[in-house]
PDB file of C-alpha atoms in Angstrom:
ATOM      1  CA  MET F   1     -21.752  21.913 -14.922  1.00  0.00           C
ATOM      2  CA  SER F   2     -21.289  21.263 -11.290  1.00  0.00           C
ATOM      3  CA  PRO F   3     -24.466  21.532  -9.050  1.00  0.00           C
ATOM      4  CA  SER F   4     -23.433  24.480  -7.414  1.00  0.00           C
ATOM      5  CA  SER F   5     -23.000  26.379 -10.529  1.00  0.00           C
ATOM      6  CA  ARG F   6     -26.453  26.225 -11.573  1.00  0.00           C
ATOM      7  CA  SER F   7     -28.122  29.575 -11.697  1.00  0.00           C
ATOM      8  CA  ALA F   8     -31.363  30.246 -10.321  1.00  0.00           C
ATOM      9  CA  SER F   9     -34.188  30.664 -12.852  1.00  0.00           C
ATOM     10  CA  PRO F  10     -37.924  31.452 -12.515  1.00  0.00           C
ATOM     11  CA  SER F  11     -38.793  27.601 -12.794  1.00  0.00           C
ATOM     12  CA  GLN F  12     -35.940  26.763 -10.531  1.00  0.00           C
ATOM     13  CA  PRO F  13     -36.034  29.459  -7.626  1.00  0.00           C
ATOM     14  CA  ARG F  14     -34.439  27.668  -5.006  1.00  0.00           C
ATOM     15  CA  THR F  15     -30.856  26.225  -4.940  1.00  0.00           C
ATOM     16  CA  LEU F  16     -28.877  24.420  -2.411  1.00  0.00           C
ATOM     17  CA  ALA F  17     -24.887  25.002  -1.789  1.00  0.00           C
ATOM     18  CA  HIS F  18     -22.748  22.247  -3.096  1.00  0.00           C
ATOM     19  CA  PRO F  19     -18.879  22.212  -2.768  1.00  0.00           C
ATOM     20  CA  GLU F  20     -17.089  22.501  -6.099  1.00  0.00           C
ATOM     21  CA  ARG F  21     -15.071  19.543  -6.919  1.00  0.00           C
ATOM     22  CA  ASP F  22     -11.847  20.959  -5.511  1.00  0.00           C
ATOM     23  CA  GLU F  23     -13.502  21.783  -2.280  1.00  0.00           C
ATOM     24  CA  ILE F  24     -14.544  18.176  -1.783  1.00  0.00           C
ATOM     25  CA  SER F  25     -12.554  16.845   1.397  1.00  0.00           C
ATOM     26  CA  LEU F  26     -11.370  13.075   1.624  1.00  0.00           C
ATOM     27  CA  GLU F  27     -12.171  13.201   5.363  1.00  0.00           C
ATOM     28  CA  ALA F  28     -15.718  14.555   4.943  1.00  0.00           C
ATOM     29  CA  VAL F  29     -16.412  12.012   2.134  1.00  0.00           C
ATOM     30  CA  LEU F  30     -15.171   9.151   4.511  1.00  0.00           C
ATOM     31  CA  HIS F  31     -17.332  10.544   7.394  1.00  0.00           C
ATOM     32  CA  ALA F  32     -20.318  11.061   5.267  1.00  0.00           C
ATOM     33  CA  LEU F  33     -20.003   7.406   4.094  1.00  0.00           C
ATOM     34  CA  SER F  34     -19.452   6.146   7.763  1.00  0.00           C
ATOM     35  CA  ASP F  35     -23.186   5.984   8.520  1.00  0.00           C
ATOM     36  CA  PRO F  36     -25.477   3.116   7.530  1.00  0.00           C
ATOM     37  CA  VAL F  37     -28.332   5.403   6.652  1.00  0.00           C
ATOM     38  CA  ARG F  38     -26.112   7.454   4.406  1.00  0.00           C
ATOM     39  CA  LEU F  39     -24.344   4.409   3.007  1.00  0.00           C
ATOM     40  CA  GLN F  40     -28.002   3.168   2.004  1.00  0.00           C
ATOM     41  CA  VAL F  41     -28.806   6.564   0.030  1.00  0.00           C
ATOM     42  CA  VAL F  42     -25.507   6.049  -1.749  1.00  0.00           C
ATOM     43  CA  ARG F  43     -25.759   2.355  -2.465  1.00  0.00           C
ATOM     44  CA  TYR F  44     -29.334   3.358  -3.649  1.00  0.00           C
ATOM     45  CA  LEU F  45     -28.322   6.260  -6.067  1.00  0.00           C
ATOM     46  CA  ALA F  46     -25.190   4.369  -7.163  1.00  0.00           C
ATOM     47  CA  GLY F  47     -27.727   1.724  -8.585  1.00  0.00           C
ATOM     48  CA  LEU F  48     -29.516   4.235 -10.737  1.00  0.00           C
ATOM     49  CA  ALA F  49     -28.381   4.889 -14.380  1.00  0.00           C
ATOM     50  CA  GLU F  50     -25.906   7.459 -14.992  1.00  0.00           C
ATOM     51  CA  GLY F  51     -27.094  10.905 -14.674  1.00  0.00           C
ATOM     52  CA  GLU F  52     -30.452   9.721 -13.073  1.00  0.00           C
ATOM     53  CA  GLY F  53     -31.575  10.996  -9.741  1.00  0.00           C
ATOM     54  CA  ALA F  54     -34.176   9.967  -7.252  1.00  0.00           C
ATOM     55  CA  ALA F  55     -36.559  11.953  -4.771  1.00  0.00           C
ATOM     56  CA  CYS F  56     -35.660  11.506  -1.170  1.00  0.00           C
ATOM     57  CA  SER F  57     -39.158   9.573  -0.684  1.00  0.00           C
ATOM     58  CA  ALA F  58     -38.310   6.909  -3.159  1.00  0.00           C
ATOM     59  CA  ILE F  59     -35.402   5.529  -0.838  1.00  0.00           C
ATOM     60  CA  GLU F  60     -36.992   3.770   1.962  1.00  0.00           C
ATOM     61  CA  LEU F  61     -35.094   4.844   5.332  1.00  0.00           C
ATOM     62  CA  VAL F  62     -35.680   3.583   8.567  1.00  0.00           C
ATOM     63  CA  VAL F  63     -35.457   7.092  10.168  1.00  0.00           C
ATOM     64  CA  SER F  64     -37.945   9.723  10.690  1.00  0.00           C
ATOM     65  CA  LYS F  65     -38.198  12.396   7.984  1.00  0.00           C
ATOM     66  CA  SER F  66     -36.222  15.078   9.836  1.00  0.00           C
ATOM     67  CA  THR F  67     -33.175  12.495  10.363  1.00  0.00           C
ATOM     68  CA  GLY F  68     -33.448  11.569   6.702  1.00  0.00           C
ATOM     69  CA  THR F  69     -33.338  15.381   5.620  1.00  0.00           C
ATOM     70  CA  HIS F  70     -30.248  15.734   7.929  1.00  0.00           C
ATOM     71  CA  HIS F  71     -28.537  12.735   6.312  1.00  0.00           C
ATOM     72  CA  PHE F  72     -29.114  13.919   2.907  1.00  0.00           C
ATOM     73  CA  ARG F  73     -27.661  17.256   3.960  1.00  0.00           C
ATOM     74  CA  VAL F  74     -24.530  15.707   5.307  1.00  0.00           C
ATOM     75  CA  LEU F  75     -24.044  13.827   1.991  1.00  0.00           C
ATOM     76  CA  ARG F  76     -24.772  17.134  -0.146  1.00  0.00           C
ATOM     77  CA  GLU F  77     -22.262  19.211   1.952  1.00  0.00           C
ATOM     78  CA  ALA F  78     -19.740  16.519   1.880  1.00  0.00           C
ATOM     79  CA  GLY F  79     -19.896  16.466  -2.166  1.00  0.00           C
ATOM     80  CA  LEU F  80     -21.172  12.974  -2.345  1.00  0.00           C
ATOM     81  CA  ILE F  81     -24.669  13.979  -3.900  1.00  0.00           C
ATOM     82  CA  SER F  82     -26.258  16.767  -5.689  1.00  0.00           C
ATOM     83  CA  GLN F  83     -29.747  17.893  -4.644  1.00  0.00           C
ATOM     84  CA  VAL F  84     -31.956  19.985  -6.882  1.00  0.00           C
ATOM     85  CA  TYR F  85     -35.417  21.052  -6.341  1.00  0.00           C
ATOM     86  CA  ARG F  86     -38.091  19.696  -8.665  1.00  0.00           C
ATOM     87  CA  GLY F  87     -41.276  21.440  -7.505  1.00  0.00           C
ATOM     88  CA  THR F  88     -41.327  20.893  -3.919  1.00  0.00           C
ATOM     89  CA  ALA F  89     -39.513  17.638  -3.645  1.00  0.00           C
ATOM     90  CA  LYS F  90     -35.451  17.252  -3.811  1.00  0.00           C
ATOM     91  CA  LEU F  91     -34.013  15.443  -6.641  1.00  0.00           C
ATOM     92  CA  ASN F  92     -30.995  13.427  -5.646  1.00  0.00           C
ATOM     93  CA  ALA F  93     -28.124  12.205  -7.539  1.00  0.00           C
ATOM     94  CA  LEU F  94     -24.655  10.523  -6.778  1.00  0.00           C
ATOM     95  CA  ARG F  95     -21.693  12.922  -7.874  1.00  0.00           C
ATOM     96  CA  ARG F  96     -19.841   9.975  -9.200  1.00  0.00           C
ATOM     97  CA  ALA F  97     -17.844  11.958 -11.769  1.00  0.00           C
ATOM     98  CA  ASP F  98     -16.383  14.227  -9.147  1.00  0.00           C
ATOM     99  CA  LEU F  99     -15.850  11.146  -6.729  1.00  0.00           C
ATOM    100  CA  ASP F 100     -14.029   9.114  -9.168  1.00  0.00           C
ATOM    101  CA  ALA F 101     -11.971  11.832 -10.661  1.00  0.00           C
ATOM    102  CA  LEU F 102     -10.922  12.830  -6.970  1.00  0.00           C
ATOM    103  CA  PHE F 103     -10.826   9.710  -5.172  1.00  0.00           C
ATOM    104  CA  PRO F 104     -10.254   6.791  -7.812  1.00  0.00           C
ATOM    105  CA  GLY F 105     -11.603   3.598  -6.671  1.00  0.00           C
ATOM    106  CA  LEU F 106     -12.836   4.956  -3.363  1.00  0.00           C
ATOM    107  CA  LEU F 107     -16.676   4.425  -4.168  1.00  0.00           C
ATOM    108  CA  ASP F 108     -16.410   1.252  -5.777  1.00  0.00           C
ATOM    109  CA  ALA F 109     -14.231  -0.073  -2.911  1.00  0.00           C
ATOM    110  CA  VAL F 110     -16.831   1.133  -0.336  1.00  0.00           C
ATOM    111  CA  LEU F 111     -19.842  -0.025  -2.440  1.00  0.00           C
ATOM    112  CA  GLY F 112     -18.088  -3.576  -3.126  1.00  0.00           C
ATOM    113  CA  ALA F 113     -17.162  -3.909   0.611  1.00  0.00           C
ATOM    114  CA  ASP F 114     -20.810  -3.146   1.521  1.00  0.00           C
ATOM    115  CA  ALA F 115     -22.192  -5.380  -0.927  1.00  0.00           C
ATOM    116  CA  ALA F 116     -19.954  -8.239   0.137  1.00  0.00           C
ATOM    117  CA  ARG F 117     -20.996  -7.532   3.776  1.00  0.00           C
ATOM    118  CA  ARG F 118     -24.681  -7.520   2.747  1.00  0.00           C
ATOM    119  CA  GLU F 119     -24.148 -10.952   0.974  1.00  0.00           C
ATOM    120  CA  ARG F 120     -22.315 -12.361   4.126  1.00  0.00           C
ATOM    121  CA  ASP F 121     -25.115 -11.235   6.442  1.00  0.00           C
ATOM    122  CA  VAL F 122     -27.604 -13.072   4.240  1.00  0.00           C
ATOM    123  CA  SER F 123     -25.846 -16.228   3.905  1.00  0.00           C
TER     124      SER F 123
ATOM    125  CA  MET J   1      -2.995 -15.186  14.796  1.00  0.00           C
ATOM    126  CA  SER J   2      -5.235 -12.084  15.323  1.00  0.00           C
ATOM    127  CA  PRO J   3      -4.042  -9.793  17.904  1.00  0.00           C
ATOM    128  CA  SER J   4      -7.045 -10.393  20.255  1.00  0.00           C
ATOM    129  CA  SER J   5      -6.149 -14.056  20.408  1.00  0.00           C
ATOM    130  CA  ARG J   6      -2.650 -13.358  21.861  1.00  0.00           C
ATOM    131  CA  SER J   7      -2.652 -14.895  25.515  1.00  0.00           C
ATOM    132  CA  ALA J   8      -1.285 -13.010  28.372  1.00  0.00           C
ATOM    133  CA  SER J   9       1.982 -14.345  29.516  1.00  0.00           C
ATOM    134  CA  PRO J  10       4.431 -13.072  32.246  1.00  0.00           C
ATOM    135  CA  SER J  11       6.479 -11.382  29.659  1.00  0.00           C
ATOM    136  CA  GLN J  12       3.329  -9.589  28.076  1.00  0.00           C
ATOM    137  CA  PRO J  13       1.077  -9.076  30.986  1.00  0.00           C
ATOM    138  CA  ARG J  14      -1.106  -6.400  29.496  1.00  0.00           C
ATOM    139  CA  THR J  15      -3.079  -6.809  26.340  1.00  0.00           C
ATOM    140  CA  LEU J  16      -5.588  -4.525  24.626  1.00  0.00           C
ATOM    141  CA  ALA J  17      -8.855  -5.556  23.201  1.00  0.00           C
ATOM    142  CA  HIS J  18      -9.039  -5.854  19.410  1.00  0.00           C
ATOM    143  CA  PRO J  19     -12.003  -6.798  17.276  1.00  0.00           C
ATOM    144  CA  GLU J  20     -11.975 -10.110  15.441  1.00  0.00           C
ATOM    145  CA  ARG J  21     -11.512  -9.869  11.598  1.00  0.00           C
ATOM    146  CA  ASP J  22     -15.323 -10.699  11.381  1.00  0.00           C
ATOM    147  CA  GLU J  23     -16.284  -8.137  13.960  1.00  0.00           C
ATOM    148  CA  ILE J  24     -14.722  -5.269  11.950  1.00  0.00           C
ATOM    149  CA  SER J  25     -17.460  -2.956  10.628  1.00  0.00           C
ATOM    150  CA  LEU J  26     -17.353  -1.056   7.394  1.00  0.00           C
ATOM    151  CA  GLU J  27     -18.814   1.916   8.914  1.00  0.00           C
ATOM    152  CA  ALA J  28     -16.469   2.157  11.823  1.00  0.00           C
ATOM    153  CA  VAL J  29     -13.284   1.699   9.661  1.00  0.00           C
ATOM    154  CA  LEU J  30     -14.664   4.606   7.301  1.00  0.00           C
ATOM    155  CA  HIS J  31     -15.394   6.675  10.496  1.00  0.00           C
ATOM    156  CA  ALA J  32     -11.795   5.889  11.990  1.00  0.00           C
ATOM    157  CA  LEU J  33     -10.201   7.034   8.623  1.00  0.00           C
ATOM    158  CA  SER J  34     -12.252  10.465   8.408  1.00  0.00           C
ATOM    159  CA  ASP J  35      -9.946  12.258  10.829  1.00  0.00           C
ATOM    160  CA  PRO J  36      -6.903  13.796   9.492  1.00  0.00           C
ATOM    161  CA  VAL J  37      -4.786  12.858  12.473  1.00  0.00           C
ATOM    162  CA  ARG J  38      -5.844   9.052  12.211  1.00  0.00           C
ATOM    163  CA  LEU J  39      -5.299   9.111   8.402  1.00  0.00           C
ATOM    164  CA  GLN J  40      -1.634  10.243   9.148  1.00  0.00           C
ATOM    165  CA  VAL J  41      -1.246   7.460  11.592  1.00  0.00           C
ATOM    166  CA  VAL J  42      -2.567   4.751   8.983  1.00  0.00           C
ATOM    167  CA  ARG J  43      -0.356   6.601   6.271  1.00  0.00           C
ATOM    168  CA  TYR J  44       2.644   6.207   8.548  1.00  0.00           C
ATOM    169  CA  LEU J  45       1.938   2.654   9.360  1.00  0.00           C
ATOM    170  CA  ALA J  46       1.031   1.807   5.711  1.00  0.00           C
ATOM    171  CA  GLY J  47       4.716   3.133   4.684  1.00  0.00           C
ATOM    172  CA  LEU J  48       6.604   0.383   6.929  1.00  0.00           C
ATOM    173  CA  ALA J  49       7.625  -2.907   5.687  1.00  0.00           C
ATOM    174  CA  GLU J  50       4.936  -5.758   5.910  1.00  0.00           C
ATOM    175  CA  GLY J  51       4.829  -6.925   9.612  1.00  0.00           C
ATOM    176  CA  GLU J  52       6.540  -3.971  11.088  1.00  0.00           C
ATOM    177  CA  GLY J  53       5.240  -1.578  13.875  1.00  0.00           C
ATOM    178  CA  ALA J  54       5.721   1.583  15.328  1.00  0.00           C
ATOM    179  CA  ALA J  55       5.802   3.281  18.595  1.00  0.00           C
ATOM    180  CA  CYS J  56       3.263   5.999  19.078  1.00  0.00           C
ATOM    181  CA  SER J  57       6.113   8.340  19.594  1.00  0.00           C
ATOM    182  CA  ALA J  58       7.698   7.628  16.201  1.00  0.00           C
ATOM    183  CA  ILE J  59       4.780   9.261  14.540  1.00  0.00           C
ATOM    184  CA  GLU J  60       4.928  13.155  14.721  1.00  0.00           C
ATOM    185  CA  LEU J  61       1.514  14.162  15.527  1.00  0.00           C
ATOM    186  CA  VAL J  62       0.351  17.890  16.045  1.00  0.00           C
ATOM    187  CA  VAL J  63      -1.816  16.886  19.036  1.00  0.00           C
ATOM    188  CA  SER J  64      -1.417  16.438  22.611  1.00  0.00           C
ATOM    189  CA  LYS J  65      -0.078  13.000  23.861  1.00  0.00           C
ATOM    190  CA  SER J  66      -3.818  12.209  25.390  1.00  0.00           C
ATOM    191  CA  THR J  67      -5.268  13.418  22.036  1.00  0.00           C
ATOM    192  CA  GLY J  68      -2.981  11.050  20.128  1.00  0.00           C
ATOM    193  CA  THR J  69      -3.745   8.171  22.520  1.00  0.00           C
ATOM    194  CA  HIS J  70      -7.456   8.617  21.971  1.00  0.00           C
ATOM    195  CA  HIS J  71      -6.837   8.394  18.206  1.00  0.00           C
ATOM    196  CA  PHE J  72      -4.851   5.374  18.509  1.00  0.00           C
ATOM    197  CA  ARG J  73      -7.547   3.754  20.360  1.00  0.00           C
ATOM    198  CA  VAL J  74     -10.381   4.754  17.758  1.00  0.00           C
ATOM    199  CA  LEU J  75      -7.992   3.011  15.177  1.00  0.00           C
ATOM    200  CA  ARG J  76      -7.389  -0.111  17.291  1.00  0.00           C
ATOM    201  CA  GLU J  77     -11.191  -0.374  18.285  1.00  0.00           C
ATOM    202  CA  ALA J  78     -12.208   0.134  14.713  1.00  0.00           C
ATOM    203  CA  GLY J  79     -10.047  -2.774  13.735  1.00  0.00           C
ATOM    204  CA  LEU J  80      -7.596  -0.536  11.544  1.00  0.00           C
ATOM    205  CA  ILE J  81      -4.355  -1.226  13.822  1.00  0.00           C
ATOM    206  CA  SER J  82      -3.098  -3.773  16.301  1.00  0.00           C
ATOM    207  CA  GLN J  83      -1.505  -2.275  19.503  1.00  0.00           C
ATOM    208  CA  VAL J  84       0.709  -4.440  21.489  1.00  0.00           C
ATOM    209  CA  TYR J  85       2.757  -3.450  24.781  1.00  0.00           C
ATOM    210  CA  ARG J  86       6.399  -3.675  24.345  1.00  0.00           C
ATOM    211  CA  GLY J  87       7.657  -2.574  27.792  1.00  0.00           C
ATOM    212  CA  THR J  88       5.544   0.535  28.654  1.00  0.00           C
ATOM    213  CA  ALA J  89       5.438   1.546  25.035  1.00  0.00           C
ATOM    214  CA  LYS J  90       2.713   0.378  22.887  1.00  0.00           C
ATOM    215  CA  LEU J  91       3.822  -0.979  19.272  1.00  0.00           C
ATOM    216  CA  ASN J  92       1.292  -0.107  16.505  1.00  0.00           C
ATOM    217  CA  ALA J  93       0.874  -2.060  13.264  1.00  0.00           C
ATOM    218  CA  LEU J  94      -1.666  -1.599  10.452  1.00  0.00           C
ATOM    219  CA  ARG J  95      -3.934  -4.735  10.161  1.00  0.00           C
ATOM    220  CA  ARG J  96      -3.672  -4.781   6.316  1.00  0.00           C
ATOM    221  CA  ALA J  97      -4.319  -8.355   5.877  1.00  0.00           C
ATOM    222  CA  ASP J  98      -7.747  -8.330   7.744  1.00  0.00           C
ATOM    223  CA  LEU J  99      -8.648  -4.917   5.959  1.00  0.00           C
ATOM    224  CA  ASP J 100      -7.515  -6.073   2.449  1.00  0.00           C
ATOM    225  CA  ALA J 101      -9.601  -9.537   3.052  1.00  0.00           C
ATOM    226  CA  LEU J 102     -12.659  -7.611   4.249  1.00  0.00           C
ATOM    227  CA  PHE J 103     -12.794  -4.487   2.208  1.00  0.00           C
ATOM    228  CA  PRO J 104     -10.851  -5.232  -0.946  1.00  0.00           C
ATOM    229  CA  GLY J 105      -9.242  -2.050  -2.469  1.00  0.00           C
ATOM    230  CA  LEU J 106     -10.604   0.324   0.108  1.00  0.00           C
ATOM    231  CA  LEU J 107      -7.369   1.058   2.086  1.00  0.00           C
ATOM    232  CA  ASP J 108      -5.413   1.560  -1.125  1.00  0.00           C
ATOM    233  CA  ALA J 109      -8.164   3.676  -2.393  1.00  0.00           C
ATOM    234  CA  VAL J 110      -8.123   5.893   0.689  1.00  0.00           C
ATOM    235  CA  LEU J 111      -4.193   5.950   0.864  1.00  0.00           C
ATOM    236  CA  GLY J 112      -3.976   6.739  -3.040  1.00  0.00           C
ATOM    237  CA  ALA J 113      -6.643   9.604  -2.559  1.00  0.00           C
ATOM    238  CA  ASP J 114      -4.644  10.881   0.309  1.00  0.00           C
ATOM    239  CA  ALA J 115      -1.446  10.718  -1.510  1.00  0.00           C
ATOM    240  CA  ALA J 116      -2.891  12.355  -4.607  1.00  0.00           C
ATOM    241  CA  ARG J 117      -4.400  15.391  -2.489  1.00  0.00           C
ATOM    242  CA  ARG J 118      -1.171  15.812  -0.703  1.00  0.00           C
ATOM    243  CA  GLU J 119       0.687  16.135  -4.081  1.00  0.00           C
ATOM    244  CA  ARG J 120      -1.981  18.563  -5.284  1.00  0.00           C
ATOM    245  CA  ASP J 121      -1.523  20.701  -2.119  1.00  0.00           C
ATOM    246  CA  VAL J 122       2.333  20.952  -2.576  1.00  0.00           C
ATOM    247  CA  SER J 123       2.126  21.733  -6.237  1.00  0.00           C
TER     248      SER J 123
END
């Protein structure tokens, strides 16, 4: 079930708009990944177990809360992450199945390049 | 020899600034690829034989000449392409060796996703 097809229910009254898989654009995904803060979010979520999500506050970003919220929104609208309300917090998860189906190898190449670069920076 | 290390010579008086390989940033590359016109240029240059280049005018873009020039410049400054003067024209070539060394699989994943998407759009 894609995130946008979740129907509202009394326990989950608010839902956020997500592109369906076939609405996800390569350019929007590349643009979403082209920012270091958004790349940090994707890296964090990619490190979670399959199907697991994280609250925005779990990811330590070096930007203000409102800027962080903006970056999460760009990621959601591009189709990179799903966001669902859990109480007042949003639970974020990587849409890996959608991304791997649409753009095979892309996410792994970006995460691999990011990891290699961070390794170079440390050494 | 990287493009930026070419020294000026009487027959090649004008040179353009290029980032060295270790100055190429993942975010800048992803941003450069996140535009359909720039992606078209990269797709065209990737289709040429190894080491071959093309004049800007060889690539039929649907934008004005000045907008096209801007896109080529973004690609060059991000480290995706080299541009060298041949007379008054610029010869463009993909910096595939640099990109594949820095970001293994990234260019192929983007070009593959782009090709798959174009195939879906046609069918």
